[in-house]
PDB file of N, CA and C in Angstrom:
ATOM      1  N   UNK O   1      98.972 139.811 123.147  1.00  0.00           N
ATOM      2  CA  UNK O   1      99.375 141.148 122.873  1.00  0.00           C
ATOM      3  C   UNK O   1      99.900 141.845 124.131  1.00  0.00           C
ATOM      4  N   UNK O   2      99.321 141.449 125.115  1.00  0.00           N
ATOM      5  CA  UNK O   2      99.974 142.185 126.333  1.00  0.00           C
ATOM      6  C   UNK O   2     101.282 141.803 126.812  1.00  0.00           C
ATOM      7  N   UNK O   3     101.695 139.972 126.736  1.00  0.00           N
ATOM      8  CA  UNK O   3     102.314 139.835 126.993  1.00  0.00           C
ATOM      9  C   UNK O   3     103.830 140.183 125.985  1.00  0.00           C
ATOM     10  N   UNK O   4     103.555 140.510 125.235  1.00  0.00           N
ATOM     11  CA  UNK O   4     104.672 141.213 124.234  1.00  0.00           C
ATOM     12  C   UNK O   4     105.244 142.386 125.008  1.00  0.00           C
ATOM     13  N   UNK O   5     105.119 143.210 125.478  1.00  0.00           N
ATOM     14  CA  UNK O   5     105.582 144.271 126.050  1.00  0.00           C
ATOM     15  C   UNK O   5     106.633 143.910 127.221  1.00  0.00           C
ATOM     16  N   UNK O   6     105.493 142.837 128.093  1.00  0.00           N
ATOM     17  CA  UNK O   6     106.590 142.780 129.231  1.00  0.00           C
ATOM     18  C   UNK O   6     107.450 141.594 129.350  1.00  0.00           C
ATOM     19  N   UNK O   7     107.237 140.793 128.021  1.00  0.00           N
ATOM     20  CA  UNK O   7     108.578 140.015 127.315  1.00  0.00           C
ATOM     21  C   UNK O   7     109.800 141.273 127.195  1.00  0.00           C
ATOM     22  N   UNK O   8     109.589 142.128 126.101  1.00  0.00           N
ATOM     23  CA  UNK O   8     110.639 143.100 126.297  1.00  0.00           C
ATOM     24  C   UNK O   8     110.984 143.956 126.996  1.00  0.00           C
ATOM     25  N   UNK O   9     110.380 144.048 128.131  1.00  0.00           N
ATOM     26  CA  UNK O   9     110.998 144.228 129.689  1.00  0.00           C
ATOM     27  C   UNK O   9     111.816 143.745 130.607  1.00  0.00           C
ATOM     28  N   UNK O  10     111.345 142.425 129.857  1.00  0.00           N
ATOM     29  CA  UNK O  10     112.025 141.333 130.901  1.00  0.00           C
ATOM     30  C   UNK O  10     113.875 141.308 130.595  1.00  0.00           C
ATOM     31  N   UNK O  11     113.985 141.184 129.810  1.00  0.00           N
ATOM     32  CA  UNK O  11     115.864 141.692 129.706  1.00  0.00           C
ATOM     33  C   UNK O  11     115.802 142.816 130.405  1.00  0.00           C
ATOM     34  N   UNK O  12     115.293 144.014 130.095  1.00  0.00           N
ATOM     35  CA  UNK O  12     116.114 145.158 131.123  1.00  0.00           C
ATOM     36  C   UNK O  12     116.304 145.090 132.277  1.00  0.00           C
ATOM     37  N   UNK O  13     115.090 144.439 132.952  1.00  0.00           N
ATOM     38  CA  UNK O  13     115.427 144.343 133.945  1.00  0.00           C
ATOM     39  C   UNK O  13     116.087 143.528 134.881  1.00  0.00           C
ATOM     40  N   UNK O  14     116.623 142.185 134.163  1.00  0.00           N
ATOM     41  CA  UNK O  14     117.289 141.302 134.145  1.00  0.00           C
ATOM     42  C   UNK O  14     118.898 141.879 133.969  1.00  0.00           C
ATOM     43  N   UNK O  15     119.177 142.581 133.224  1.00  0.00           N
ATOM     44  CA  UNK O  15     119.987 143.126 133.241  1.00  0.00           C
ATOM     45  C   UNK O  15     120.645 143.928 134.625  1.00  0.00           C
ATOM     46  N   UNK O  16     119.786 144.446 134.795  1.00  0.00           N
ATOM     47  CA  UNK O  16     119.879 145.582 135.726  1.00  0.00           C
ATOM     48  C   UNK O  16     120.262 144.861 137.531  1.00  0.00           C
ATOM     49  N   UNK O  17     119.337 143.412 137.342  1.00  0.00           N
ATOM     50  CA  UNK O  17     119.602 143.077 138.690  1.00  0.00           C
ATOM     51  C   UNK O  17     120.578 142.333 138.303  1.00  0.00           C
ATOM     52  N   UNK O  18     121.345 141.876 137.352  1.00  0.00           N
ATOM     53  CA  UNK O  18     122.859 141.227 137.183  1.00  0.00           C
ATOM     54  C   UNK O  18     123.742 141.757 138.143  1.00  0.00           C
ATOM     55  N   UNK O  19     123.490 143.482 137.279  1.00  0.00           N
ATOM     56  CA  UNK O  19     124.806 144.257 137.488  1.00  0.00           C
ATOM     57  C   UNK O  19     124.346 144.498 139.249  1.00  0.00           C
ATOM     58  N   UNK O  20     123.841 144.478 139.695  1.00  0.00           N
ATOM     59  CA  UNK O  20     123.322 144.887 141.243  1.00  0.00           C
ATOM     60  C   UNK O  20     124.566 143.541 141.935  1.00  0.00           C
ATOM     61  N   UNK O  21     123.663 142.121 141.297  1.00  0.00           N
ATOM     62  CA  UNK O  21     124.704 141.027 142.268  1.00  0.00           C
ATOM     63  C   UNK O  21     125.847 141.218 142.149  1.00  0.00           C
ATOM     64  N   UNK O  22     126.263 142.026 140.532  1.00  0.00           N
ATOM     65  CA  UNK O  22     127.919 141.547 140.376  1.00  0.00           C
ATOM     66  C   UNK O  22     128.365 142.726 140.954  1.00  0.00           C
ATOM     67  N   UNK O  23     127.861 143.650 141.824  1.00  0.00           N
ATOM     68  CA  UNK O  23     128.872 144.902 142.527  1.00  0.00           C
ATOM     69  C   UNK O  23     128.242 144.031 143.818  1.00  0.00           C
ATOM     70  N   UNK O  24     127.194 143.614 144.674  1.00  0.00           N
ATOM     71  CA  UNK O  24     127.141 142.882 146.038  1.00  0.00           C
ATOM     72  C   UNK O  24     128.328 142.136 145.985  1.00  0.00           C
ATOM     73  N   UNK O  25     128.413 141.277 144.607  1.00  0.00           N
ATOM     74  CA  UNK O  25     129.831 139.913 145.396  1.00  0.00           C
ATOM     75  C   UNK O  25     130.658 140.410 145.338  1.00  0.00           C
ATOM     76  N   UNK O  26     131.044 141.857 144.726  1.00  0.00           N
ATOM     77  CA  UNK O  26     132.597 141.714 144.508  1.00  0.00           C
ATOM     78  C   UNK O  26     133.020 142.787 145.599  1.00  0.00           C
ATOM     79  N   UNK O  27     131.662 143.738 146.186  1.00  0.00           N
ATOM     80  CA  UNK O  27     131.750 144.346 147.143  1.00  0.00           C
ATOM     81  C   UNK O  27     132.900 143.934 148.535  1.00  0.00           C
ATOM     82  N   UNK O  28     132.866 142.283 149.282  1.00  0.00           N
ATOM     83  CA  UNK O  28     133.800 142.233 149.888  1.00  0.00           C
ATOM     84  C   UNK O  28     135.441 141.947 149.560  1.00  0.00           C
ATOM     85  N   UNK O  29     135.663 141.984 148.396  1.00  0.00           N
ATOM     86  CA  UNK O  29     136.681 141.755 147.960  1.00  0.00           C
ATOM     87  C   UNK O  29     137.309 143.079 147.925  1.00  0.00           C
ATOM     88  N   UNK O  30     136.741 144.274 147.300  1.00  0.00           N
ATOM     89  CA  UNK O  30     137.126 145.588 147.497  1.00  0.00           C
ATOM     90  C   UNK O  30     137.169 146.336 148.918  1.00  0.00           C
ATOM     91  N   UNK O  31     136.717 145.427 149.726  1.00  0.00           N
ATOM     92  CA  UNK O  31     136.871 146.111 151.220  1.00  0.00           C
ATOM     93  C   UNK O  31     137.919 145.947 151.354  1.00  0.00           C
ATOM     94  N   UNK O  32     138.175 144.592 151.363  1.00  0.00           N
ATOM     95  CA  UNK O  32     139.419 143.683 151.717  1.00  0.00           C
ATOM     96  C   UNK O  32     140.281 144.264 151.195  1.00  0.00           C
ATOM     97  N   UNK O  33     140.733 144.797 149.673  1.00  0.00           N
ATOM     98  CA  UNK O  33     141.721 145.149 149.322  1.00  0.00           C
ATOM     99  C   UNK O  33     142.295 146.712 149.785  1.00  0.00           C
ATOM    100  N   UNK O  34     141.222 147.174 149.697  1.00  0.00           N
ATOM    101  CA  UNK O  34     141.108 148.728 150.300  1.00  0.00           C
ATOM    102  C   UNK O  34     141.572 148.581 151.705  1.00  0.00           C
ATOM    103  N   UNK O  35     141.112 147.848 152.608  1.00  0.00           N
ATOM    104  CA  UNK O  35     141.959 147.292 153.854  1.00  0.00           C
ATOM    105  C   UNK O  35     143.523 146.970 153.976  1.00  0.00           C
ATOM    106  N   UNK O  36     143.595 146.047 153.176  1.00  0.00           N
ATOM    107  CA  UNK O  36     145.286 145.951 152.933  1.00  0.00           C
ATOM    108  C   UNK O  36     146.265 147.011 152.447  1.00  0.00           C
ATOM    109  N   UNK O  37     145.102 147.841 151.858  1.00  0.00           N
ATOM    110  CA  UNK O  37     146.113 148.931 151.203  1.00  0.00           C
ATOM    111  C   UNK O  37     146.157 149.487 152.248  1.00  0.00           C
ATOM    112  N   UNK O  38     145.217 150.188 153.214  1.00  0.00           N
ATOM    113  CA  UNK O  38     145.293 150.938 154.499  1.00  0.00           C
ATOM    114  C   UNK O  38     146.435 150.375 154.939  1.00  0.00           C
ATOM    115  N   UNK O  39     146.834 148.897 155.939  1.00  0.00           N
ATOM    116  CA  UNK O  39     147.502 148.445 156.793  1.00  0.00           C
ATOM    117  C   UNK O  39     149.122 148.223 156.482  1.00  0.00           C
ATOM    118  N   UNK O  40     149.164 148.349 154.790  1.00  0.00           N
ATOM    119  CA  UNK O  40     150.425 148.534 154.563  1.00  0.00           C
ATOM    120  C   UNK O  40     151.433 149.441 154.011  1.00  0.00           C
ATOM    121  N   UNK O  41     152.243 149.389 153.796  1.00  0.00           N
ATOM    122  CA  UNK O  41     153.340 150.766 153.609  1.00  0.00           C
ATOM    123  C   UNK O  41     153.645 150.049 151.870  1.00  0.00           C
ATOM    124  N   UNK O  42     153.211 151.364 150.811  1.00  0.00           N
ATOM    125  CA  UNK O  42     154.299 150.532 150.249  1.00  0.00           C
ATOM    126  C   UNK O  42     155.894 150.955 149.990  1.00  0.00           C
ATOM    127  N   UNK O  43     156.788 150.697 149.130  1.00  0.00           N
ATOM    128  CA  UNK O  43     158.242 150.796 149.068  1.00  0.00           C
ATOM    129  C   UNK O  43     158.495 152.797 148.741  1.00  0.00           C
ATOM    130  N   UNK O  44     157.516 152.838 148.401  1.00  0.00           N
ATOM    131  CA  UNK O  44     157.655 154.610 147.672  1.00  0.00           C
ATOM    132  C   UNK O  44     157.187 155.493 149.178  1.00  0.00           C
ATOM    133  N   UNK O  45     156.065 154.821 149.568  1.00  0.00           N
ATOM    134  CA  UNK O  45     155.885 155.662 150.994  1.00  0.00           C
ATOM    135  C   UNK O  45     157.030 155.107 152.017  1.00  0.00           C
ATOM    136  N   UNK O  46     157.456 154.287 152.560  1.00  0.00           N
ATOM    137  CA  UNK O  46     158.905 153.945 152.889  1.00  0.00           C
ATOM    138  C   UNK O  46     159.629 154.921 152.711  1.00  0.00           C
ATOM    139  N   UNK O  47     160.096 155.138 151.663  1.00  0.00           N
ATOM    140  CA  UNK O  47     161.155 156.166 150.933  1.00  0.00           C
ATOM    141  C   UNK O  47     160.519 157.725 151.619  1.00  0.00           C
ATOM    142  N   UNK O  48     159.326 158.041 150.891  1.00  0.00           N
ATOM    143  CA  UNK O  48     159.203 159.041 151.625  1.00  0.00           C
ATOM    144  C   UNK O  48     159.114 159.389 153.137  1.00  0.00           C
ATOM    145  N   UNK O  49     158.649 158.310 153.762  1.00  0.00           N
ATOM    146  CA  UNK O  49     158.979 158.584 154.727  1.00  0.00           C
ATOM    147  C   UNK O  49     160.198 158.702 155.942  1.00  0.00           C
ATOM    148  N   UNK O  50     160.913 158.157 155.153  1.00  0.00           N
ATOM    149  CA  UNK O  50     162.702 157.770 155.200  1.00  0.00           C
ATOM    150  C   UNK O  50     163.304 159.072 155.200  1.00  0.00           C
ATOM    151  N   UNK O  51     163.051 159.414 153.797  1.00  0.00           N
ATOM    152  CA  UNK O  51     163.564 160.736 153.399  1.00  0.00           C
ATOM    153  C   UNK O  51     163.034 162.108 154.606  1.00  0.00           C
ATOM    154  N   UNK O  52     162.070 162.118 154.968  1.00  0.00           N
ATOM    155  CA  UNK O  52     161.388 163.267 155.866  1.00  0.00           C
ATOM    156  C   UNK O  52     162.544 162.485 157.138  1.00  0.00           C
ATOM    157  N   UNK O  53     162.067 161.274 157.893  1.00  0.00           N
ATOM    158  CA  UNK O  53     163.043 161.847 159.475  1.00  0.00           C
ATOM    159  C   UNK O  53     164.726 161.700 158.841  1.00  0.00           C
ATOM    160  N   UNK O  54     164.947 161.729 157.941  1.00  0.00           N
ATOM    161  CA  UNK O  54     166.126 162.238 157.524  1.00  0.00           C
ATOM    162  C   UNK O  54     166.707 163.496 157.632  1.00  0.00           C
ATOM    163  N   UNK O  55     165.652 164.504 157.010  1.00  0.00           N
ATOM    164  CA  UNK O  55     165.839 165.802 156.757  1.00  0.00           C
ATOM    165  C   UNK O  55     165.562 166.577 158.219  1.00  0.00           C
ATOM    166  N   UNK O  56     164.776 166.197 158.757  1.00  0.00           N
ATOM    167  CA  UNK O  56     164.564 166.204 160.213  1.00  0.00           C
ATOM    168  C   UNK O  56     165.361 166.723 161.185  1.00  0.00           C
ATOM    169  N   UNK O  57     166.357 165.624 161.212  1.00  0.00           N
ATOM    170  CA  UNK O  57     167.291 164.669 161.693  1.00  0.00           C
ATOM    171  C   UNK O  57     168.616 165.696 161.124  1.00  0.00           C
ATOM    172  N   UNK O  58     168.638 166.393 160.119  1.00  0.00           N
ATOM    173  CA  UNK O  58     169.771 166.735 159.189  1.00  0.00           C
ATOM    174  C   UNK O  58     169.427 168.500 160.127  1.00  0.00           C
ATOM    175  N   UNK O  59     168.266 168.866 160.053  1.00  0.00           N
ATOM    176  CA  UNK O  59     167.695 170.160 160.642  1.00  0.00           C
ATOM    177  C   UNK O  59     168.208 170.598 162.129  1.00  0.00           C
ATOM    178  N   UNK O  60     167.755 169.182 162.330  1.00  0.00           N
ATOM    179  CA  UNK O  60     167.746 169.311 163.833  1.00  0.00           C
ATOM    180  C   UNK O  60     169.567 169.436 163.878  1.00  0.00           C
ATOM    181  N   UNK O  61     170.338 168.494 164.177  1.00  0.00           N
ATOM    182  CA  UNK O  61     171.717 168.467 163.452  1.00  0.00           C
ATOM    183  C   UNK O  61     172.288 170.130 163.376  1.00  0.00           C
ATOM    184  N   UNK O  62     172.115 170.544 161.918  1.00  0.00           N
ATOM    185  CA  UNK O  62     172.199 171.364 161.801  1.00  0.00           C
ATOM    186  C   UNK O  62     172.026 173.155 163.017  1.00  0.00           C
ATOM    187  N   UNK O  63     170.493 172.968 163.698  1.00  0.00           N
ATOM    188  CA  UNK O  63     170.310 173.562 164.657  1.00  0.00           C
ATOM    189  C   UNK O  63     171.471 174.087 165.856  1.00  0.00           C
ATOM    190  N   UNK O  64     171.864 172.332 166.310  1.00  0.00           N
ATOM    191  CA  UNK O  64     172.730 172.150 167.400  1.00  0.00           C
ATOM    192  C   UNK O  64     174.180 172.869 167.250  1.00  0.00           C
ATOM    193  N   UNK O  65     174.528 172.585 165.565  1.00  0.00           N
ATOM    194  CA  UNK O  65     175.982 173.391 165.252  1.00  0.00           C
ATOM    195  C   UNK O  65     176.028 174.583 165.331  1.00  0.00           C
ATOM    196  N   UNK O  66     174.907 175.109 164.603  1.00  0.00           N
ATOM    197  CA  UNK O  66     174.724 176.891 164.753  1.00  0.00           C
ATOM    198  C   UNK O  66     174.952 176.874 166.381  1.00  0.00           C
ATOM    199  N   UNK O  67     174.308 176.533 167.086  1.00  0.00           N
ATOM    200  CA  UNK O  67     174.161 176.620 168.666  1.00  0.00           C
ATOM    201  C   UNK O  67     174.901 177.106 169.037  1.00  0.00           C
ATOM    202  N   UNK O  68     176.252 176.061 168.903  1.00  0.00           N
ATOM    203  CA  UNK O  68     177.312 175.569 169.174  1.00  0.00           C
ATOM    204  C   UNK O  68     178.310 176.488 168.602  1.00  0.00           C
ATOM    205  N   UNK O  69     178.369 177.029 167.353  1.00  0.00           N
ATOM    206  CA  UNK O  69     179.449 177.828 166.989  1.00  0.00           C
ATOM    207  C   UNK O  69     179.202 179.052 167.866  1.00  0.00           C
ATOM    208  N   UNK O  70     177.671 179.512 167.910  1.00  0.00           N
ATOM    209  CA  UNK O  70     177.626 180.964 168.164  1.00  0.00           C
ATOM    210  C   UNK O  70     178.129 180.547 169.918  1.00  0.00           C
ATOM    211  N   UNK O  71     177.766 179.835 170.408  1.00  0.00           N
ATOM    212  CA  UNK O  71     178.803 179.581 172.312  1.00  0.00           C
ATOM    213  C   UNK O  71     179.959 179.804 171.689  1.00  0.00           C
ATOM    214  N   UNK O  72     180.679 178.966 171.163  1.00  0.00           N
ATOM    215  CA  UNK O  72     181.948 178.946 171.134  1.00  0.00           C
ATOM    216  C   UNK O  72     182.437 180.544 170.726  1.00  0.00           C
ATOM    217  N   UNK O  73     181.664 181.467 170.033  1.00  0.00           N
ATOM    218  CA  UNK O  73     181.820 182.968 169.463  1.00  0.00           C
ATOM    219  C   UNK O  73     182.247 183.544 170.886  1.00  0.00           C
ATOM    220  N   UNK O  74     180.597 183.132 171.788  1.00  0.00           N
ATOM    221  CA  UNK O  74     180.959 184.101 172.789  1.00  0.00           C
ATOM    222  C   UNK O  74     181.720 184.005 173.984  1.00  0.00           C
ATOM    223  N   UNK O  75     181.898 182.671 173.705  1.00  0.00           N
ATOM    224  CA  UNK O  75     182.599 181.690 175.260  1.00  0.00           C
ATOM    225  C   UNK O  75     184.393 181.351 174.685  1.00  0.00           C
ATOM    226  N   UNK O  76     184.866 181.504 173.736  1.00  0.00           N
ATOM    227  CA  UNK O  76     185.595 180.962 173.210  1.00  0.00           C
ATOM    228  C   UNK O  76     186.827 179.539 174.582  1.00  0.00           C
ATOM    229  N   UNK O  77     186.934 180.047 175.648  1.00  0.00           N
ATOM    230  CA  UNK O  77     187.765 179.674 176.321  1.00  0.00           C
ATOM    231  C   UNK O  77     186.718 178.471 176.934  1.00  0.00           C
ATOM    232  N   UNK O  78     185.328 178.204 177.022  1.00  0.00           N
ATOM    233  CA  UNK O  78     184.626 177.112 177.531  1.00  0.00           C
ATOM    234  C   UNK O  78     184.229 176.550 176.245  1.00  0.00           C
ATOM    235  N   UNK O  79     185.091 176.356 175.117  1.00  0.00           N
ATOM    236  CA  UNK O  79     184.097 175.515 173.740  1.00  0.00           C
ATOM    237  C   UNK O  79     184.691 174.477 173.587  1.00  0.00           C
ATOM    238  N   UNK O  80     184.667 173.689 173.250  1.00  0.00           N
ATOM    239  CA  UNK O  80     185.210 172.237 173.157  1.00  0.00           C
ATOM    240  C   UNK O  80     184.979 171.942 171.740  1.00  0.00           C
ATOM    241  N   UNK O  81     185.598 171.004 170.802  1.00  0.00           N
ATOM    242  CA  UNK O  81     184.852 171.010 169.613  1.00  0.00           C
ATOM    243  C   UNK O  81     183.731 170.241 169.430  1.00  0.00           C
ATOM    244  N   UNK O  82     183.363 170.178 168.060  1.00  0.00           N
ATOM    245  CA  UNK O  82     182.137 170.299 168.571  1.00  0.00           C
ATOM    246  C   UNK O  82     181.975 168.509 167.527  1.00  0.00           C
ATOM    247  N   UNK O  83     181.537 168.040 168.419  1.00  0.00           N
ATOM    248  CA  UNK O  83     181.796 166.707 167.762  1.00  0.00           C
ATOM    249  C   UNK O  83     180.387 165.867 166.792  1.00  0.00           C
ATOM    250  N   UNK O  84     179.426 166.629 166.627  1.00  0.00           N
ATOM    251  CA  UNK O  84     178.245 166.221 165.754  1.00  0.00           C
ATOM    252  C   UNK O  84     178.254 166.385 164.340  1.00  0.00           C
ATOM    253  N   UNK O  85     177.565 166.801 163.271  1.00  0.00           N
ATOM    254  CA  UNK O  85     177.693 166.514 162.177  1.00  0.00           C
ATOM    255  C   UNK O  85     178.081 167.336 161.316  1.00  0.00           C
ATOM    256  N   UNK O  86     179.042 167.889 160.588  1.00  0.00           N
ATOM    257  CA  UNK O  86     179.850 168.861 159.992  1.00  0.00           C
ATOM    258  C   UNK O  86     179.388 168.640 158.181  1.00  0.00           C
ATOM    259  N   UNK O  87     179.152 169.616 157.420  1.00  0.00           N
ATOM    260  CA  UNK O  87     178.757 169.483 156.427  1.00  0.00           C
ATOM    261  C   UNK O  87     180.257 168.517 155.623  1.00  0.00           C
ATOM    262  N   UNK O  88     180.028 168.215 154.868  1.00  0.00           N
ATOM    263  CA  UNK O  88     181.983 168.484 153.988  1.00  0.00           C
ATOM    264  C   UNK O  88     181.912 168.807 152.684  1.00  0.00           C
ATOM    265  N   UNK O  89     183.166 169.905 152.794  1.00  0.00           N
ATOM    266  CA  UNK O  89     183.112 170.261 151.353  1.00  0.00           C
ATOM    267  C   UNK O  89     183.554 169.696 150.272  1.00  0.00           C
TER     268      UNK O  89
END
């Protein structure tokens, strides 16, 4: 009679230390992958990050012409043209 009870114990807790091993083993596999994801770029972050020193790059650009027109406003006789990046219409 006693041992009836902790017969039907014995699955739960059998159970319970399953699920324990099956997150220990699979534990280094999820490092690992979580690792690789850290160390690599994928094609969409690429892009975004493409796209940013682009715009950057387009800013900065941009900056130098304003610069450049407003000298040439006030200097007109020292302006040279201005040979960097011109929108087009």
């Amino acid at each position: 009679m006693r041992t009836l009870p902790l017969v039907l114990i014995l699955p739960l807790l059998a159970g319970g230390c399953l699920g324990t091993v099956g997150t220990i083993v699979t534990a280094p596999v999820r490092v690992t992958s979580k690792v690789v994801d850290w160390t690599t770029t994928s094609q969409s972050e690429a892009d975004r990050n493409r796209g940013r020193k682009m715009r950057k790059q387009e800013e900065r650009e941009t900056r130098e012409r304003r610069k450049a027109d407003a000298a040439c406003r006030r200097h007109p006789a020292d302006c040279d043209p201005y040979d960097g990046n011109r929108p087009t219409d």
